[in-house]
Coordinates of N, CA and C and ligand atoms in Angstrom, one line a residue:
X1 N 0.8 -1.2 0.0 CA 0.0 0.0 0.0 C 0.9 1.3 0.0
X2 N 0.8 2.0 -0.8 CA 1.4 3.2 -1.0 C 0.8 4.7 -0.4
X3 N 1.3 4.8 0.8 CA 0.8 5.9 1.5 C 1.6 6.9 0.8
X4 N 0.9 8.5 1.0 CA 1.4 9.7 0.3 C 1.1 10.2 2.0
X5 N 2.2 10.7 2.4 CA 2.3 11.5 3.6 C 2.8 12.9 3.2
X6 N 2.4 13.4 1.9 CA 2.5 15.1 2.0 C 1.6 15.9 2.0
X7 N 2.3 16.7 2.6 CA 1.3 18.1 3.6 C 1.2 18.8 2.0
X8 N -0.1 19.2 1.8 CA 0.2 21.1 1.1 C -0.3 21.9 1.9
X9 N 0.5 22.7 2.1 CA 0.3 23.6 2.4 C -0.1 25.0 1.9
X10 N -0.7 25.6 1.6 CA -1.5 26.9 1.4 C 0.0 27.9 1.2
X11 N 0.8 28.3 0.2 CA 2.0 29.3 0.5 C 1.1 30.8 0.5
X12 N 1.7 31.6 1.3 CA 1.5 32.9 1.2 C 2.3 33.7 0.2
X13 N 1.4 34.5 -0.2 CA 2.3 34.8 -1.3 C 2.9 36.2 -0.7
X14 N 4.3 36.0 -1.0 CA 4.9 37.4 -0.1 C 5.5 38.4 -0.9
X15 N 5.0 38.7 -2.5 CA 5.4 39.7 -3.4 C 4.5 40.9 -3.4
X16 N 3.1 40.6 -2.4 CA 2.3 41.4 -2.8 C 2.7 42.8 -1.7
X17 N 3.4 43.2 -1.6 CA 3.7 44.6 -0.4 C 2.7 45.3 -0.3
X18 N 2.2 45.9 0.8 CA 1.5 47.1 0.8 C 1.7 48.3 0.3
X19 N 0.8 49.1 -0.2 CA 1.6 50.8 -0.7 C 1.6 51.5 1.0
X20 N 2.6 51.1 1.5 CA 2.9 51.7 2.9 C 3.4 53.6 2.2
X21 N 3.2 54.7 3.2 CA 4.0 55.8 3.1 C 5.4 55.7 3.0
X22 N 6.3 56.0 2.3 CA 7.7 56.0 2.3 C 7.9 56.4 3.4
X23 N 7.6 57.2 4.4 CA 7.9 57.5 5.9 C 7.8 55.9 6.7
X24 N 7.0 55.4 6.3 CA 6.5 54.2 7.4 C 7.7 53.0 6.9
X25 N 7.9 52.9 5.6 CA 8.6 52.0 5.2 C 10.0 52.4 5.5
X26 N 10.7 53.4 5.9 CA 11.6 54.1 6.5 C 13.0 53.6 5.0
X27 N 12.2 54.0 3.9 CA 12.8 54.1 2.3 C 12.8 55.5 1.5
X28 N 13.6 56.2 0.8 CA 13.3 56.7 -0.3 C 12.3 56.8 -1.0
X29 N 11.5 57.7 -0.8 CA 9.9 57.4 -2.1 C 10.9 57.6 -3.5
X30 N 12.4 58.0 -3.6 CA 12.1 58.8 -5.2 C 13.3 57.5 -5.4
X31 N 14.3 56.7 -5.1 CA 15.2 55.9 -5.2 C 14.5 54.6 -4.8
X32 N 14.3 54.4 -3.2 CA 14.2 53.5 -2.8 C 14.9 52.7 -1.8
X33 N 15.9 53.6 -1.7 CA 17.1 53.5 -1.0 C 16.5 53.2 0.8
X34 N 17.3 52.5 1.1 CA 16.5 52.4 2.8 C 18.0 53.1 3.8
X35 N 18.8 53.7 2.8 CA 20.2 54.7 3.8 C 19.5 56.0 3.9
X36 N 18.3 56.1 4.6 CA 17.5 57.5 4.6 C 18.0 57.9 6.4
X37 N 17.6 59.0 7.0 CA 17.6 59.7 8.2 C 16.2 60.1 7.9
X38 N 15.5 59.8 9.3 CA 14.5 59.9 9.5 C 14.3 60.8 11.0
X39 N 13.6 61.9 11.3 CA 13.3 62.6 12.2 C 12.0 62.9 11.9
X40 N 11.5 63.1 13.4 CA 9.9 63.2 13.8 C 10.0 64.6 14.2
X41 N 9.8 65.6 13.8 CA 9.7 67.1 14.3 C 8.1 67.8 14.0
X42 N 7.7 68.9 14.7 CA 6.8 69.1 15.1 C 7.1 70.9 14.2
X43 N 5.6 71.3 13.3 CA 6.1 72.5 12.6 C 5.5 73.6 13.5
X44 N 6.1 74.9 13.4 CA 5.4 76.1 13.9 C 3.7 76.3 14.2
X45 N 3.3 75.4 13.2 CA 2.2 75.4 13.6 C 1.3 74.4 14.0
X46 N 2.2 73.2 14.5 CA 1.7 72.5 15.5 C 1.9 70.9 14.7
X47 N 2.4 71.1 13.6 CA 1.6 70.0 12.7 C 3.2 68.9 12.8
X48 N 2.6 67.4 13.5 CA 3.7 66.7 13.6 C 4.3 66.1 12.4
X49 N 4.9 66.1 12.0 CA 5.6 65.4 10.3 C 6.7 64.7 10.5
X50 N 7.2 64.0 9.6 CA 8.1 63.0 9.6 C 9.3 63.7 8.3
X51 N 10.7 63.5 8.7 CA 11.5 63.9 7.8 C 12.2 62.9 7.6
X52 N 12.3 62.7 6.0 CA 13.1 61.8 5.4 C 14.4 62.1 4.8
X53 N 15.2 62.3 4.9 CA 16.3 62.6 3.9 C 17.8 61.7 3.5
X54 N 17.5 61.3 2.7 CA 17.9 60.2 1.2 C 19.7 60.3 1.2
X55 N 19.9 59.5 1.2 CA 22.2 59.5 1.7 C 22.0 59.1 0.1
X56 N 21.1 58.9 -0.7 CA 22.1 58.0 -1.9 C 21.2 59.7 -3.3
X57 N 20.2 59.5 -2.7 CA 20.1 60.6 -3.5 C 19.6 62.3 -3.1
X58 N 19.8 61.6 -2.2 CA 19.9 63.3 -1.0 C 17.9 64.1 -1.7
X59 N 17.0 63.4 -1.7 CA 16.0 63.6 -1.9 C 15.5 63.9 -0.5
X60 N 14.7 65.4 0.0 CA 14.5 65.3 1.5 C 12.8 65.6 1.4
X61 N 12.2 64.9 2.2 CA 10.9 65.0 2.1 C 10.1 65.1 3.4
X62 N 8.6 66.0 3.5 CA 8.1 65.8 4.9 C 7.4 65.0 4.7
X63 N 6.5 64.0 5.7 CA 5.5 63.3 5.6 C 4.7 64.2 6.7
X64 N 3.2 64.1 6.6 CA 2.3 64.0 7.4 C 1.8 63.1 8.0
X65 N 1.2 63.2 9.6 CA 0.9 61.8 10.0 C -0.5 61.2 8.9
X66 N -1.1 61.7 8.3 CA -2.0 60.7 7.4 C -1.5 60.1 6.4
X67 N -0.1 60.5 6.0 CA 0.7 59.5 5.2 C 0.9 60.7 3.9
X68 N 0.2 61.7 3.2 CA 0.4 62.6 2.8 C 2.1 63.2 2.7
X69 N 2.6 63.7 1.7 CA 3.7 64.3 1.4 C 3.4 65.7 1.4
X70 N 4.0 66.5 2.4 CA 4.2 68.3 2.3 C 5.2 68.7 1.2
X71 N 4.7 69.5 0.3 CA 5.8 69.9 -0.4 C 6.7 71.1 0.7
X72 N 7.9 71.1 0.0 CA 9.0 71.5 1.0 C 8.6 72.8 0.9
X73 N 8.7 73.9 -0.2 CA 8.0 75.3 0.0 C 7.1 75.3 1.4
X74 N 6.1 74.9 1.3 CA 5.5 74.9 2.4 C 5.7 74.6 3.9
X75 N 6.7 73.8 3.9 CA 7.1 73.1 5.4 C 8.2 74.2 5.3
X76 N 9.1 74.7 4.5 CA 9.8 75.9 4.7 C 9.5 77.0 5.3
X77 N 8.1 77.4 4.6 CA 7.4 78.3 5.0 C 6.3 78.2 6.3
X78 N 5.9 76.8 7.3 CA 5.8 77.1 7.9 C 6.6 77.0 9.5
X79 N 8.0 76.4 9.1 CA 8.5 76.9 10.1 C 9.4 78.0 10.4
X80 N 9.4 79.1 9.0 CA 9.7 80.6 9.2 C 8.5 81.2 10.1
X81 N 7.3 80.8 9.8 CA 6.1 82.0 10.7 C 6.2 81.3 11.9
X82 N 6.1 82.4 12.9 CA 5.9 82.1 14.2 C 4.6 82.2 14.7
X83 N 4.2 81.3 15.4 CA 2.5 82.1 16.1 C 2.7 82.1 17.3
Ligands
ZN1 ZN1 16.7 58.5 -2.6

């Protein structure tokens, strides 16, 4: 009698990544690069954001906590105004 003792098992398929924020995935959005510096700073006007800035392609970017990208004009300009 020829027994078959193999398992299948169900594989997970692990190509499918989530579209995480480049802040959360702690990568380059414009490279991909994961040699980034990351700081959590807080703007003049209260708003917490995340800074990324890129060692391979020196790309520096804010994130918002909803996952949203600040363009830099703007985060420039709101930590020149004081309130
Ligand atoms: Zn980069």
């Amino acid at each position: 009698m020829a027994r078959r003792t193999r398992t299948v098992k169900p594989e997970q398929p692990l190509g499918s990544l989530l579209q995480a924020p480049a802040a959360e995935r702690g990568s380059c959005a414009a490279c991909g690069s994961e040699s980034v510096t990351r700081l959590a700073m807080d703007l003049t006007d209260g708003t917490p954001v995340t800074f990324v800035s890129c060692h391979r392609c020196e790309r520096r970017s804010w994130t918002a906590p909803d996952g949203s990208e600040l363009p830099v004009a703007s985060v420039l300009e709101r930590t020149r105004k004081r309130t």
